[in-house]
C-alpha atoms as one frame of an Amber mdcrd trajectory, in Angstrom:
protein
  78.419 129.357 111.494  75.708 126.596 110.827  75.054 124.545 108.077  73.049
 127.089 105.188  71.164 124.416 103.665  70.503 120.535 105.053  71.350 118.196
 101.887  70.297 115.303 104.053  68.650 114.132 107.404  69.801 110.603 108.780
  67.351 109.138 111.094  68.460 106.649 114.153  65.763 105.471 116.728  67.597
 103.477 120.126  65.462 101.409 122.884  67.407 100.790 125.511  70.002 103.156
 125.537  73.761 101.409 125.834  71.882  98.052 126.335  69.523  98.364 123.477
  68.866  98.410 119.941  69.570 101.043 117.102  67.388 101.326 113.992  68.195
 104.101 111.116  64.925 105.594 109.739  65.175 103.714 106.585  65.887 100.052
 108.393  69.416  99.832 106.870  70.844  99.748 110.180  69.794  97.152 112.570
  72.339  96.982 115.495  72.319  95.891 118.584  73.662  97.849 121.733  76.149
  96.844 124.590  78.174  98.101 125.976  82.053  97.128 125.919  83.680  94.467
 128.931  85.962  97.106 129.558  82.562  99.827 130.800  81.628  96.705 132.673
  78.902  95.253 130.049  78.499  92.438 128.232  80.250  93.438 124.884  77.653
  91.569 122.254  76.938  94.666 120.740  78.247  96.987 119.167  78.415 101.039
 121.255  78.090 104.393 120.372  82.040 104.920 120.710  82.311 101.926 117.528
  79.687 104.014 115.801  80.994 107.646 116.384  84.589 106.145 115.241  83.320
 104.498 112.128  81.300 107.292 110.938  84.178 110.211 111.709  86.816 107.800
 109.852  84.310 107.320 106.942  83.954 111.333 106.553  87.522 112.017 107.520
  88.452 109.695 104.214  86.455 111.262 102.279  87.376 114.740 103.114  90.714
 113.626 103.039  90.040 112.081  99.100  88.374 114.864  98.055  91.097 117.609
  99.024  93.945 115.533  97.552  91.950 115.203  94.521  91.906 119.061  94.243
  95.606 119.066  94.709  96.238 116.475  92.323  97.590 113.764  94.788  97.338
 110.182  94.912  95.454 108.885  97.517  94.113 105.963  96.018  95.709 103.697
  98.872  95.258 105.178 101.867  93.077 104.627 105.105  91.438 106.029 108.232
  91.221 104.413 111.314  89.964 106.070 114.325  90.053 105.703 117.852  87.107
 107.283 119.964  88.476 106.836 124.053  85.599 107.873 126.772  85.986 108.521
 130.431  85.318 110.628 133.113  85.828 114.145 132.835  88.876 116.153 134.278
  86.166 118.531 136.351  84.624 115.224 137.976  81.314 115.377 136.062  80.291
 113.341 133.761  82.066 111.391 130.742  83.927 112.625 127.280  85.228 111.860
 124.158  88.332 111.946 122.751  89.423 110.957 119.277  92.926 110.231 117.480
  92.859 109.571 113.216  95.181 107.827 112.305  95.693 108.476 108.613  97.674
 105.988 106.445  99.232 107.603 102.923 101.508 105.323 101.073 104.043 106.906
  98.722 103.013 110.351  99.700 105.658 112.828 100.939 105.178 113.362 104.932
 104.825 117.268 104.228 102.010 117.161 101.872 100.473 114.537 103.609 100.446
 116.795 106.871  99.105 119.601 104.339  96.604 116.770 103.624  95.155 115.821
 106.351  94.827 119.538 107.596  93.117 121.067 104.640  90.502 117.855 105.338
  90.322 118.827 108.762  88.998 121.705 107.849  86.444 120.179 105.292  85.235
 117.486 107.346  82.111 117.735 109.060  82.717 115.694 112.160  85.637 118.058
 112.556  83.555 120.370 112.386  81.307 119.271 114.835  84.114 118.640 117.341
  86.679 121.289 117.069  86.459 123.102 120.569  84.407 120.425 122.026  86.518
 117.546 122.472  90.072 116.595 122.021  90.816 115.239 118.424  94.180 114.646
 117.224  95.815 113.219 113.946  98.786 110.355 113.227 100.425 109.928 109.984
 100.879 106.653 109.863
């Protein structure tokens, strides 16, 4: 199952790796790299993990906005924070990812927000992208 037709490309170029810089293709993005005190760096940068978390809480919201608007809920107010965790792997090789959303719906009953936030699990692209790859679980908040 792949994507039928690419609506849009984004473009990143990094020198340096963790300990560099991070340009988008149209200069919009201008970041630099470092990584976090607790990976043993210098933390005057932002990381990949920051990125990957703002980006999959960005789609998640709007997946999430976009189903609620086709059930005819109210989700004006609510939020998406997520929280990307890496380490070592169980098998001793190499690092991973983990996620956990945590979505916020004021006013909303907790049953149609749970019916919520898995019909835009299913919508979502970075959901998608990591369903069967890494562990990604959901909090209503």
């Amino acid at each position: 199952m792949g994507v039928s037709k690419v609506l849009y490309t984004a473009r990143a170029t990094v020198d340096g790796g963790r300990e560099g810089k991070s340009v988008s293709g149209d200069g919009r993005l201008d970041v630099a790299l470092a990584p976090p005190a607790e990976l043993g760096g210098s933390g005057n940068g932002t990381n990949p993990e920051q990125l990957f978390a703002a980006g999959f809480a960005a789609c998640f919201h709007s997946a999430l906005k976009l189903v609620a608007r086709k059930a005819k809920q109210d989700v004006a107010a609510s939020t998406v924070a997520a929280e990307v965790g890496i380490g070592p792997l169980a098998e001793g090789v190499g690092y991973g990812l983990r996620v956990h959303l945590v979505v916020t719906l004021p006013g909303l009953d907790r049953a149609v927000a749970a019916q919520l936030v898995d019909a835009a699990d299913q919508v979502c692209p970075y959901s998608n992208a990591t369903r069967g790859n890494i562990p990604v679980t959901h909090e209503i908040a």
